[in-house]
Amino acid sequence: MLITIKLFASFRDGRFKVATREVADGATVADVLRSLEIDEPEVGMMFVRARHVDVDRVLAAGETLSVFPLVGGG
Amino acid sequence: MFTPEEVERYARHIVLRDVGGPGQQKLKAARVLVVGAGGLGSPILQYLAAAGIGTLGIVDDDAVSLSNLQRQVIHATADVGRPKVDSAAEAIARLNPTVTVERHSLRLAPDNAAGLVAAYDVVVDGVDNYPTRFLLADTCERLAKPLVTAGVQEFYGWLTVLKPWEIGPDRLRNPGLRSLMNEPAEGRMRTCAQVGILGVVPGVLGTLAAAEVLKLVIGIGEPLVRRMLTVDLLDMSFDLVDTEADPAAGATP
C-alpha cells in the first residue's frame, strides 16, 4: 500500500520533505521510522490524521505520517 | 483612560482596524506571564512591553551569561552575571515605563506553578526543557489559562496555542500538550548548549508567540488553536499542521 511521509526540521537532512512510499500491509509507524533510519528517541511529535500517534500505530493505505524531531529549547 | 503620552505611544495601534482604543485598553488591562527570559522570552517580553501589556510577570531563576547574548537580545553585555529577571525588568522599564513588571526569580516547580499561573490571564512558554514545559501546560490546562507554547533548536522551531478545556464546534476537546506528544524521558532531549541554535530562530518564534498573545488578549484573528506552526529557517519554510485531541485519550493527570 502507498502512504505519504512528511518529515520536518533535521529529519529532512539527507532524506526528503514529502515522499510517497510503498509499505507492507499492516506496517506500523515503527516500521516506517526503521526504513528511514530514524531513531525513536530522536522523535518529538508524530501525527496521522491530525492526531498524535505512537510507534505501534498501524498505518492504512493513503494515510499521511508527519514526523518531527524533538525540538524543545527556549 | 489613556494619558496624552500613551495616546501618542500607541498611535499606530489606536488607528489600526480591529485594535483601536478598545483593543489598546484590553492590552493595558491584561496580565501576561512569561516563563523563561531567554531566547524566546526576550522578543516576547520586548514586543509585549512595547505593545503596552499592562502587567508582565517574568519567571526565571537563571543569571545572564556571555553565551546567552548571541540570541537573548533583552540582555546586554553589562548584564552578565545578573539575574535575568532583573536585567529583563530594567530593559522593559527603559522601553516602556508604563508597564508593571512582576519579577519571579524562581524555577517553576510543582509547588509554585498553580499560584503563579492563577494570577495571570495568558501564559507564554519560553522554557528550555520538557519537564518544565509539561508542568506549565498541565497547570494552565487545570486552571483554564490560554498557553502560547513554542520550542526552538538549531535552525528550527514550532509554535502552538493550547486551550484544551474548550470544546470545538465538532464537540471535540481542543488538544493539550499531552495530545501532541509523549513527555520525553528526562535527559533525552539534546539541549541548545549541545547542538547549538542560530540566534535569530528564537527571535522569529518568540515574535510570532508575542503576536499570538496580542491576538488572544484583544480577541482578534485566529490563534494557533488546533494548529501547529513549524518553522525551518534553513529552507525558509513555514508549515501549518492540524492537530486534534484523541477523544479516547485520558485527561491530563
Coordinates of C-alpha atoms in Angstrom, one line a residue:
Chain A
M1 CA 0.0 0.0 0.0
L2 CA 1.0 3.6 -0.5
I3 CA 1.4 6.1 2.3
T4 CA 2.8 9.7 2.4
I5 CA 5.5 10.7 4.8
K6 CA 6.2 14.3 5.7
L7 CA 9.5 15.0 7.6
F8 CA 10.3 18.2 9.4
A9 CA 13.4 20.1 10.7
S10 CA 16.6 18.0 10.9
F11 CA 14.8 14.8 9.8
R12 CA 14.9 16.3 6.3
D13 CA 18.7 16.2 6.2
G14 CA 19.7 13.6 3.6
R15 CA 16.1 12.4 3.3
F16 CA 13.2 14.4 1.9
K17 CA 10.4 16.8 2.9
V18 CA 7.5 14.8 1.5
A19 CA 7.5 11.4 -0.2
T20 CA 5.0 8.7 -1.1
R21 CA 6.3 5.3 -0.2
E22 CA 5.2 1.7 -0.7
V23 CA 4.9 -0.1 2.6
A24 CA 3.7 -3.6 3.5
D25 CA 0.1 -4.0 4.6
G26 CA -0.1 -3.8 8.3
A27 CA 3.1 -1.7 8.5
T28 CA 3.4 0.4 11.7
V29 CA 4.9 3.8 12.4
A30 CA 7.9 2.0 13.9
D31 CA 8.4 0.1 10.6
V32 CA 8.5 3.4 8.7
L33 CA 10.9 5.0 11.1
R34 CA 13.2 2.0 10.8
S35 CA 13.1 2.2 7.0
L36 CA 14.1 5.9 7.2
E37 CA 16.8 5.1 9.8
I38 CA 15.2 7.5 12.3
D39 CA 15.9 6.5 15.9
E40 CA 12.7 6.5 18.0
P41 CA 14.3 8.6 20.9
E42 CA 15.0 11.4 18.4
V43 CA 11.3 11.8 17.6
G44 CA 9.4 14.5 19.3
M45 CA 6.0 14.5 17.6
M46 CA 4.2 12.2 15.1
F47 CA 0.8 12.8 13.6
V48 CA -1.6 10.8 11.4
R49 CA -4.9 12.5 10.5
A50 CA -4.1 15.4 12.8
R51 CA -3.7 13.1 15.8
H52 CA -0.7 12.1 17.8
V53 CA 0.3 8.5 17.2
D54 CA 2.7 6.1 18.9
V55 CA 5.2 3.9 17.1
D56 CA 2.8 0.9 17.3
R57 CA 0.1 2.6 15.3
V58 CA -0.8 0.5 12.2
L59 CA -0.9 2.7 9.1
A60 CA -3.7 2.5 6.5
A61 CA -3.4 3.0 2.7
G62 CA -3.4 6.7 1.8
E63 CA -2.6 8.0 5.2
T64 CA 0.0 10.7 5.8
L65 CA 2.5 10.3 8.6
S66 CA 4.2 13.6 9.8
V67 CA 7.3 13.2 11.9
F68 CA 9.1 16.0 13.9
P69 CA 12.3 15.7 15.8
L70 CA 12.5 16.6 19.5
V71 CA 13.0 20.4 19.4
G72 CA 12.5 21.8 22.9
G73 CA 14.9 24.6 23.6
G74 CA 13.8 28.1 24.6
Chain B
M1 CA -8.3 56.2 30.0
F2 CA -5.0 56.9 28.4
T3 CA -2.7 59.8 29.1
P4 CA -1.7 62.0 26.1
E5 CA 1.7 60.3 26.1
E6 CA 0.0 56.9 25.9
V7 CA -2.2 58.1 23.0
E8 CA 1.0 59.1 21.2
R9 CA 2.9 55.9 22.1
Y10 CA 0.2 53.6 20.9
A11 CA -1.0 55.8 18.0
R12 CA -0.3 53.0 15.4
H13 CA -2.3 50.6 17.4
I14 CA -5.1 53.0 18.0
V15 CA -5.6 53.7 14.3
L16 CA -5.3 50.1 13.4
R17 CA -8.6 48.4 12.5
D18 CA -9.6 45.6 14.9
V19 CA -7.3 47.1 17.6
G20 CA -8.2 50.8 18.2
G21 CA -8.7 52.3 21.6
P22 CA -10.8 49.4 22.9
G23 CA -8.1 46.9 21.9
Q24 CA -5.4 49.0 23.5
Q25 CA -7.4 49.2 26.7
K26 CA -7.5 45.4 26.7
L27 CA -3.8 45.3 26.4
K28 CA -3.4 47.7 29.2
A29 CA -5.7 45.7 31.5
A30 CA -4.0 42.4 30.6
R31 CA -1.8 40.4 32.9
V32 CA 0.6 38.1 31.0
L33 CA 3.0 35.6 32.5
V34 CA 6.2 34.8 30.5
V35 CA 8.0 31.8 31.8
G36 CA 11.7 32.0 30.8
A37 CA 13.6 35.2 30.0
G38 CA 15.9 33.6 27.5
G39 CA 15.9 33.2 23.7
L40 CA 12.2 33.0 23.2
G41 CA 11.4 35.2 26.3
S42 CA 13.5 38.1 25.0
P43 CA 11.4 39.1 22.0
I44 CA 8.2 38.0 23.7
L45 CA 8.9 40.4 26.6
Q46 CA 10.2 43.2 24.3
Y47 CA 7.2 43.1 22.0
L48 CA 4.6 42.7 24.7
A49 CA 6.1 45.6 26.7
A50 CA 6.3 47.8 23.6
A51 CA 2.6 46.9 22.8
G52 CA 1.5 48.1 26.2
I53 CA 0.6 44.9 28.1
G54 CA -0.3 46.4 31.5
T55 CA 1.4 43.8 33.7
L56 CA 4.1 41.4 32.7
G57 CA 5.2 38.6 35.1
I58 CA 8.6 37.1 34.4
V59 CA 9.7 33.7 35.8
D60 CA 13.4 32.8 35.6
D61 CA 15.9 31.6 38.2
D62 CA 18.9 32.0 35.9
A63 CA 21.7 34.6 35.6
V64 CA 22.8 36.2 32.3
S65 CA 25.9 34.5 30.8
L66 CA 28.0 35.7 27.9
S67 CA 26.9 32.8 25.7
N68 CA 23.3 33.9 26.1
L69 CA 23.8 37.2 24.3
Q70 CA 24.0 35.7 20.8
R71 CA 20.2 35.3 20.9
Q72 CA 18.8 36.6 24.2
V73 CA 18.5 40.1 23.0
I74 CA 16.8 41.6 26.0
H75 CA 20.0 41.3 28.0
A76 CA 23.2 43.2 27.3
T77 CA 26.9 42.7 28.0
A78 CA 26.9 44.7 31.2
D79 CA 24.2 42.3 32.5
V80 CA 26.4 39.2 32.5
G81 CA 26.2 37.6 36.0
R82 CA 23.0 39.5 36.9
P83 CA 19.6 37.7 37.5
K84 CA 17.7 37.5 34.2
V85 CA 14.5 38.8 35.8
D86 CA 16.3 42.0 36.9
S87 CA 18.1 42.5 33.6
A88 CA 14.8 42.0 31.7
A89 CA 12.8 44.2 34.1
E90 CA 15.2 47.0 33.6
A91 CA 15.2 46.6 29.8
I92 CA 11.4 46.8 29.9
A93 CA 11.4 49.9 32.1
R94 CA 13.7 51.6 29.5
L95 CA 11.4 50.5 26.7
N96 CA 8.0 51.3 28.3
P97 CA 7.9 52.6 31.8
T98 CA 4.1 52.3 31.9
V99 CA 4.4 48.5 32.1
T100 CA 4.2 47.0 35.5
V101 CA 6.8 44.1 35.8
E102 CA 6.3 41.4 38.4
R103 CA 9.7 39.6 39.0
H104 CA 9.5 35.9 39.9
S105 CA 13.2 34.9 40.5
L106 CA 12.5 31.2 40.8
R107 CA 12.2 28.0 38.9
L108 CA 8.7 26.8 38.0
A109 CA 8.0 23.8 40.2
P110 CA 5.0 21.7 41.2
D111 CA 4.6 23.6 44.5
N112 CA 4.6 27.1 42.9
A113 CA 3.2 26.6 39.4
A114 CA -0.5 26.9 40.2
G115 CA -0.1 30.0 42.4
L116 CA 1.9 31.8 39.6
V117 CA -0.3 30.8 36.7
A118 CA -3.6 31.7 38.6
A119 CA -2.6 35.3 38.9
Y120 CA -2.4 35.9 35.1
D121 CA -4.8 36.0 32.1
V122 CA -2.5 34.5 29.4
V123 CA 0.7 32.4 29.8
V124 CA 3.7 32.2 27.4
D125 CA 6.2 29.3 27.5
G126 CA 9.8 30.3 26.8
V127 CA 11.3 27.4 28.8
D128 CA 14.2 25.4 27.6
N129 CA 13.2 21.9 28.8
Y130 CA 10.3 19.5 28.5
P131 CA 9.7 18.7 32.2
T132 CA 9.0 22.4 32.9
R133 CA 7.1 22.7 29.7
F134 CA 4.8 19.8 30.6
L135 CA 4.4 21.2 34.2
L136 CA 3.4 24.5 32.8
A137 CA 1.0 23.0 30.2
D138 CA -0.7 20.8 32.8
T139 CA -1.1 23.7 35.2
C140 CA -2.6 26.0 32.5
E141 CA -5.0 23.2 31.5
R142 CA -6.2 22.7 35.1
L143 CA -6.6 26.5 35.6
A144 CA -8.1 27.1 32.1
K145 CA -5.4 29.6 31.1
P146 CA -4.5 30.0 27.4
L147 CA -0.9 28.9 26.9
V148 CA 1.2 30.1 24.0
T149 CA 3.9 27.4 23.7
A150 CA 7.0 27.1 21.5
G151 CA 10.2 25.2 21.1
V152 CA 13.4 26.1 19.2
Q153 CA 16.7 24.4 18.4
E154 CA 19.3 24.6 15.7
F155 CA 17.5 26.2 12.7
Y156 CA 14.0 25.0 13.6
G157 CA 11.1 25.9 15.8
W158 CA 7.4 25.2 16.4
L159 CA 4.6 27.2 17.9
T160 CA 1.0 26.5 19.0
V161 CA -1.7 27.8 21.3
L162 CA -3.3 25.4 23.8
K163 CA -6.8 25.9 25.2
P164 CA -7.6 22.2 25.9
W165 CA -10.5 23.0 28.2
E166 CA -12.5 24.3 25.3
I167 CA -14.8 22.2 23.2
G168 CA -14.9 22.9 19.4
P169 CA -17.9 23.1 17.1
D170 CA -17.2 19.4 16.3
R171 CA -17.8 18.7 20.0
L172 CA -14.2 17.6 20.3
R173 CA -11.9 18.9 23.0
N174 CA -9.0 21.1 21.8
P175 CA -5.6 19.4 22.1
G176 CA -3.4 20.0 25.1
L177 CA 0.4 19.4 25.1
R178 CA -0.2 15.7 26.0
S179 CA -2.4 15.4 22.9
L180 CA 0.6 16.4 20.8
M181 CA 3.4 14.3 22.2
N182 CA 4.5 11.9 24.9
E183 CA 6.5 13.6 27.6
P184 CA 10.2 12.8 26.7
A185 CA 12.2 10.9 29.2
E186 CA 14.5 13.1 31.3
G187 CA 17.8 13.8 29.5
R188 CA 16.5 12.6 26.1
M189 CA 16.5 16.0 24.5
R190 CA 19.6 17.4 23.2
T191 CA 20.0 20.9 24.5
C192 CA 20.9 24.1 22.6
A193 CA 24.2 24.1 24.5
Q194 CA 24.9 20.7 22.9
V195 CA 23.6 21.2 19.3
G196 CA 23.6 25.0 19.0
I197 CA 21.0 27.4 17.7
L198 CA 21.0 30.1 15.1
G199 CA 20.5 33.3 17.1
V200 CA 17.5 34.6 15.1
V201 CA 15.5 31.3 15.5
P202 CA 14.1 32.2 18.9
G203 CA 13.7 35.8 17.6
V204 CA 11.3 34.6 14.9
L205 CA 9.4 32.1 17.0
G206 CA 9.3 34.5 20.0
T207 CA 8.0 37.3 17.9
L208 CA 5.3 35.0 16.5
A209 CA 4.4 33.9 20.0
A210 CA 4.0 37.6 21.1
A211 CA 1.7 38.1 18.1
E212 CA -0.5 35.2 19.4
V213 CA -0.6 36.7 22.9
L214 CA -1.7 40.1 21.4
K215 CA -4.4 38.3 19.4
L216 CA -5.7 36.4 22.4
V217 CA -5.8 39.5 24.6
I218 CA -7.5 41.7 22.1
G219 CA -9.7 38.9 20.8
I220 CA -8.9 39.1 17.1
G221 CA -7.9 36.8 14.3
E222 CA -7.5 33.0 14.6
P223 CA -4.9 31.9 17.1
L224 CA -3.0 28.7 16.5
V225 CA -5.5 26.6 18.4
R226 CA -5.7 23.1 16.9
R227 CA -2.8 24.1 14.6
M228 CA 0.9 23.9 15.0
L229 CA 3.3 26.2 13.0
T230 CA 6.6 24.6 12.2
V231 CA 9.5 26.8 11.0
D232 CA 12.6 25.7 9.1
L233 CA 14.9 28.7 8.6
L234 CA 17.4 26.6 6.5
D235 CA 14.9 26.3 3.6
M236 CA 12.7 29.1 4.9
S237 CA 9.6 27.0 5.1
F238 CA 6.6 27.6 7.3
D239 CA 4.2 24.7 7.6
L240 CA 0.9 24.5 9.4
V241 CA -0.1 21.1 10.8
D242 CA -3.6 20.5 12.0
T243 CA -3.8 19.0 15.5
E244 CA -6.7 17.2 17.3
A245 CA -7.1 15.6 20.7
D246 CA -7.8 11.9 20.6
P247 CA -11.2 11.5 22.4
A248 CA -10.1 8.1 23.5
A249 CA -7.1 9.5 25.4
G250 CA -7.3 10.2 29.1
A251 CA -7.5 13.7 30.6
T252 CA -4.4 15.4 32.0
P253 CA -3.3 13.9 35.3

